[in-house]
Structure formats: structure tokens, C-alpha cells
Amino acid sequence: MHARPTLLVGILAINLQVAVCNQTPLLPSTPYSETTSFYKFQWPIKKVAIIGAGPGGLVNYREFVKAGFDVRLFERDTLPGGNWHYTDETPVNAPIPNADISVADFTPSLPPKGAKLPYEEDYNGEPSDALRRSHRAPKPIWDSLHSNAAAIPELPWPKGTAWELPHAKIGRYVRAFASFHGVNSNDENPRVSFNTRVELVEKRYNKYGEEAGWTLTLKKVVRTGLKSSKAVWTTEDFDAVVVASGRYNAPNVPDIAGLAVWADRFPGHLIHSRQYRTPDLYANQTVLIVGAATSGGEISRDISPKAQKIYQSVRPDNTSRNHFQLDLFLRRLPANVTVVPEIKRFLPPGGHIQDSRVELGNGTIISGIDKVIFATGYRYTFPFLPQFHNSSVKHADDESSEHPRPIVTDGTHLRSLYLDTFYIEDPTLGFVDKYLAVALTSVWSNKAKIPDTLELWRLQRERVEQLGGYGKHFQFLGAERTDVLIRFFLGWLNDAATKYGGRTINGIDAASVDPPS
């Protein structure tokens, strides 16, 4: 994560002007024609829930408040900032093998069926510590991490700010933006609930049995003493929901033969990169790092001065899809790292991990390993939306009549979303990890239009065909598609502004690209 994780994603969205450049819709070359049949919302959208107070969630909060919506912002952590809230505390161990994608981040915790709300439970001692840790989910950054950070136009970096900054400064910067809009943890803003995890989002129905919005089940955990906590469950109703919980929540560990046996035999010796904090634990040790992209390469650089030996296991970069070339990351590996092929299997373990052996894809056997770090990425998951997960569907296009259509299947990509933002079957559910908030506010306030459901599905099928099907790189943008995306948003939203009285946008502000030199 030395390079471009969450802040850049959020900041380009923060500008109102355009989304960060790693998602791509199939778009018409011009705004919708006069003959386009538009979607008609079944209820007025006035009250909006935003899930997540990272950069994307904070931006959406700003835009929805500015547009006059009744907004509630929910954040499971103690502070705003998303991934940029670093603590020495590490996340819980990644499951090996991977958990089902519907619970890959957490298993929703609901009050007993029929319990009167608000419902409370008290925790003491070790259960209290475990509760708070899993509830807030320590973030996947490490002590020495530096990253690039684009500026927010309304909160520009001071002149002379370096391009690469320590994570602590980026975290303070994001919290300053939060404070600027009154949503930091010490602002006591009644619209914002920290320490509050959304456990379930489900359809709400009126007295006639008609869909009328969404109900959120919320769990707030508060410290009541040095070693005690209280969990409180409540529900709240909304007209629309913005999911801004990011994508660095569900660790991905590949299903390699023999790995589960190793994980069971050698607890604490195999971790996912999200648990890495400092190189001290790897001093004078032999470390096997699986993966060499952003996290894998930068962790390798971090521990190389102290580790005795590093093996970096790398898969062949054979995809023809548009993506970041692996060679860009390999160039940054330290000279003392031994690059090895991908792992074929973990052989039956010996009495100690150092006595155990790993077979590589070319038949080579390596041993003497002290630690294994899986820098193998993350999967999309939204445990509070279980009805939109279906792990039985893989990369094949799902044209079944089953409803609701899944958004998450194997966790490598998102589907059933128009512009990767609006859920096609019900556009009152929006996803904004990487798209500008003004699109949601404009559409939900009826100041911009999206096509009707049949046309949205047609566009989705065209997009799937154009991109060669679903898969890991389905949301990836290259430079050409980025340009198409920018032009579409400019044309669509500015055309809508002239027709319906919405806001005009001007493209990417220079302040959003580079700090001043």
C-alpha cells in the first residue's frame, strides 16, 4: 500500500468532479436522448444512510448535507478516516481457507429474535477486548507506510508538501477534512454515530405491503470501564442507503493444497498482510511473502534490512485484461529478495515450521521458513447485505430470473450495478467507493435521470460482453476508459443541470491531482 490505496480513491470522489480511475462503466458517447425511458422512484428520497466514514463516506456526507437531505453517517471505528486510522492493534487472524464471501469481513451480530429494542448486552474482561477489536476492525496499514495523497480543493496541501507522506499525516489530513465539516469524533454531531457497525440492511414495507425504503439494524459498542464494554442494538429507517465501506475489509488467502494444515499446526506463523505492523518480528528470520504487488512489494522493502532471507512468490502475469502490470511492482523489490514461482503446495508439516517444506510450481522445494505473509489482496464483501451475495455464481454471467440479483459472487468484482454505483434492481441502494457523490445526490433529488430498469440491464449486458465477462479486473479502468468516464459524467450531469436545476461540474480540479511544489 505504498502506492495508491484508499485516500486517492476518496479524494477524486471528494472533488465532485470525477471518480478515481479504476472502475469502468460501458457508457453512451453522449448524454441520454429525449426518447430514453427513465427510472421512476417509488418513494421520495429524503432520509439517507451512509455506511462508512472513510474519505468516500465523508465526501458523500458533505454532498448529501449540501443537497438538503436528512443524513446519518455510521462508522464502526472510533474515528473517521477509514484505512488511515492506524493503530498498533492488529486485525483478527484471516480465516484459512477463506470464509464464505457473505461473511468474509465479519459475521453479522443481531439481537435475539423478538427482543425489544434497544437491546443491550454487557461484556467483561477478555470478551470485552475481543468485542471491541473485531467491531472496529484495525486497519490494513503498517507503522512505516508512506503513500501519495491528492489534495482536496477546499482543503489544499500547503505549498511544498511532499508527494509521498507518512500515513499519520494523511490520517490527520482526512480528519481535518472531517472536522471542517463537523463530523470528527469530538464534534458530537447527532448525525454521526461512531463505534456503530451496520449489521443488516433490509427492505422496509409500508402497511400495504409495498416496498418503502430500508431498515438498518445497528450495533453500537461503548467502553464502560477499563475492561468492560456494552453493546446496544437499535434499528432505524431510511429512504436510501449509500455503501461507502471500502474494499479492504475481507482478506483473500488463496486455496493452496496443504495450507489449511499448516495454518492449524503453526498458529501465528502465517498471516495476511493486513496484520503486518513492523519489521521487528521478522529480524534474523526467513520469510516467505506470497504476492508482489503493492502490499507484498512494500512489506518486502520494509523487512529486508532486518530479515535474514526473503522469498517472494510471484504468479505469472498472464491476463490480457486491462490491469496494472506486475513488472511495475517487481522493479521495486529489494536486491536481496529471492523471487520464486507461485506455490504448488504446502507439504505435510514437520514438528516445527522450519522443518516443513513448500513445493513451488517448478518443482523446487524450499524449507527453513520462519514466517509466511500472504499479500494476496482482498475480496469485495458487504456482510450487512447478505441477500445480495451468492457465492455459487462465479464468473459466468447470471441471466437467471432469481431475485434479488447478486452484487457479490466470488468477491473479485461487483455486478448488477449501473456505473458501478446504482443497484439496477433498486437504485435507492448506492455504492460509492470510487464514484463521485454528486451523481447520487443529483439522481436521488430528481435533478438527474438514469434509464429504466430494462435499459440498465441492457447496458450491463453490453458492458459484460465488451469487457470479456466478469472477473478480477472487471472494475479496472485504463487511461482511455478514464477519459470516456470523465466525458460521460460531464455531459450527463451538466446536461441534467440545465434541464432540472442541478449542479454543474467542471472536470478534475488541478488541486486534486498533485500537491503544489
Steps between C-alpha positions, in 0.01 A plus 500: 500500500796725449331622185134577448250358742193658650574871529555553130179308438313729734662827404410486132145426610529785750540751219142469376654479162604143425566159645835340551624317196462132570141423419340510159144506378386443145368844411315667217718755324245775568249567779168322479271591211152649520352156423671326794256347746610599849479321834218615730567474872215348699539728802655842563859488622554730795679302771831335404733268691872500420696194612866581562689818594807451285581761233215382275244503779611843621467640149153360464402641837609844384313475172177360640486761775570772243219363282253523788457133592445373854825309543632245751862382486598169665860401573608182681835650607564757771617771254435603139758431231444141391829323432697801616422446867812307600540319831756247621208266563474240225188358334379154593663209317388455142301177459684220318343392275298809410163539667192513281492837328179606678682496837856557379535822701286413801202289596209737573407515867125538547287529814296195602192454285209686652717699742371842593721777364722658604653171612817500714771252596796553737849356450786475749868407485631319194161482324480878525841547337418251225167670435648846456781370279276311260239775504730786398722283274859636521608623160740339245788747518834474673717725712744622233256525209526805275257577218405759245203714589308732272374826643141597562435830315327658798783383729820528291836372617740776603754603236799267503313193625681184394337258253555207735381543857500287816164342574467697825502830310246371248278383786517842663423662166186289452390572856557871436260472207255324731539776759448762229155349446426433867519122488814423700461281806519797738242710315206326670302523179160329548504398133811284555533176697850368567564155652187396308505207262217442255403136549212472253340703223161367393198618304233694688131464413203728563163393640388396151792261459676727251874567506560832670873526570751326723540403866849487654581288802780675691737380770685759707782392732604737776767461765348503848821438696865406465407139421130522426276593207135521409340414165172670410283395205250736336328539163442807284305553176627674185386581149839420344837353600852591394758223546840663553668227703790451259651180366794432735289306748500134394851350478557256217717194566538265201378144526837321476530130567621434856469859616214442744704228674795738538276775636361261759842361596691830515269771639655845493753407231267560203330838466326713243672830413225696676646379830853624426613792716881516547808311374628422850317166518690384191855582609748224409220285360424340165174639366286376214286780355226383268420774247710788372254778416451808714494355853727204429770710340493776759499261796798328341680835484410566862632175646799444267750690722419272794394165356762233439342392171186582301332280244249689285254264332360644177234367263545547123330815373311334216174694485416695187255718694577864565690512832812626678792303360683287757834620367427845643502348849790259450730792420461622858603176669824519701810349341540243779155345438482160329209493256349151467206356303150461638442233764372162389441357847599509863638154570393311817648699790779383725530558873598865450434742218873520422503126438203523262522533124327690221486376141507766229338484160826403331561211740753682718473429875574772753523459877637674808213750498413687821204710386260515205328826401213484251494827307226360281248780504142538608153399391188709470250425774212677673385272785214735585349423157484118509214489250728640228776237536501172311828307514362224278524737202853536367608696192221387269238765436193432710196544277267312732169645609595454865452812710666684642784481249838464675742788534781284644574148379859380547623834641725590206259752352163671537207446266140616455608863543448780249813716483626273781283721718123439472358155577304430183205325665458779756705818443426625852800284595825667395870409513753781507841353573628657180236724352406860549231578751333765286363228269308340787378828643385620158314181410343456843383863506350456150744748347659238275353187342611143443337264247224260600576152631479321164744743341736479798516122462558536127790735564637258759491208254680711240765595752557138605538399136731790420730418793510128431289392796521544873819447699775657705559795267136575419511830692841608370540816290779586262578848372264478203203384703578761762468769235170351384375495858590863564335617179186301573460640851563854381248463219238317703499712817548836329223422252277400793588823681365708213178294486423436866690763693783285635863595551752534220846343525826596333723193481801415714630796691877533478515502879366148503791358305826620652601697808668832418878486464 
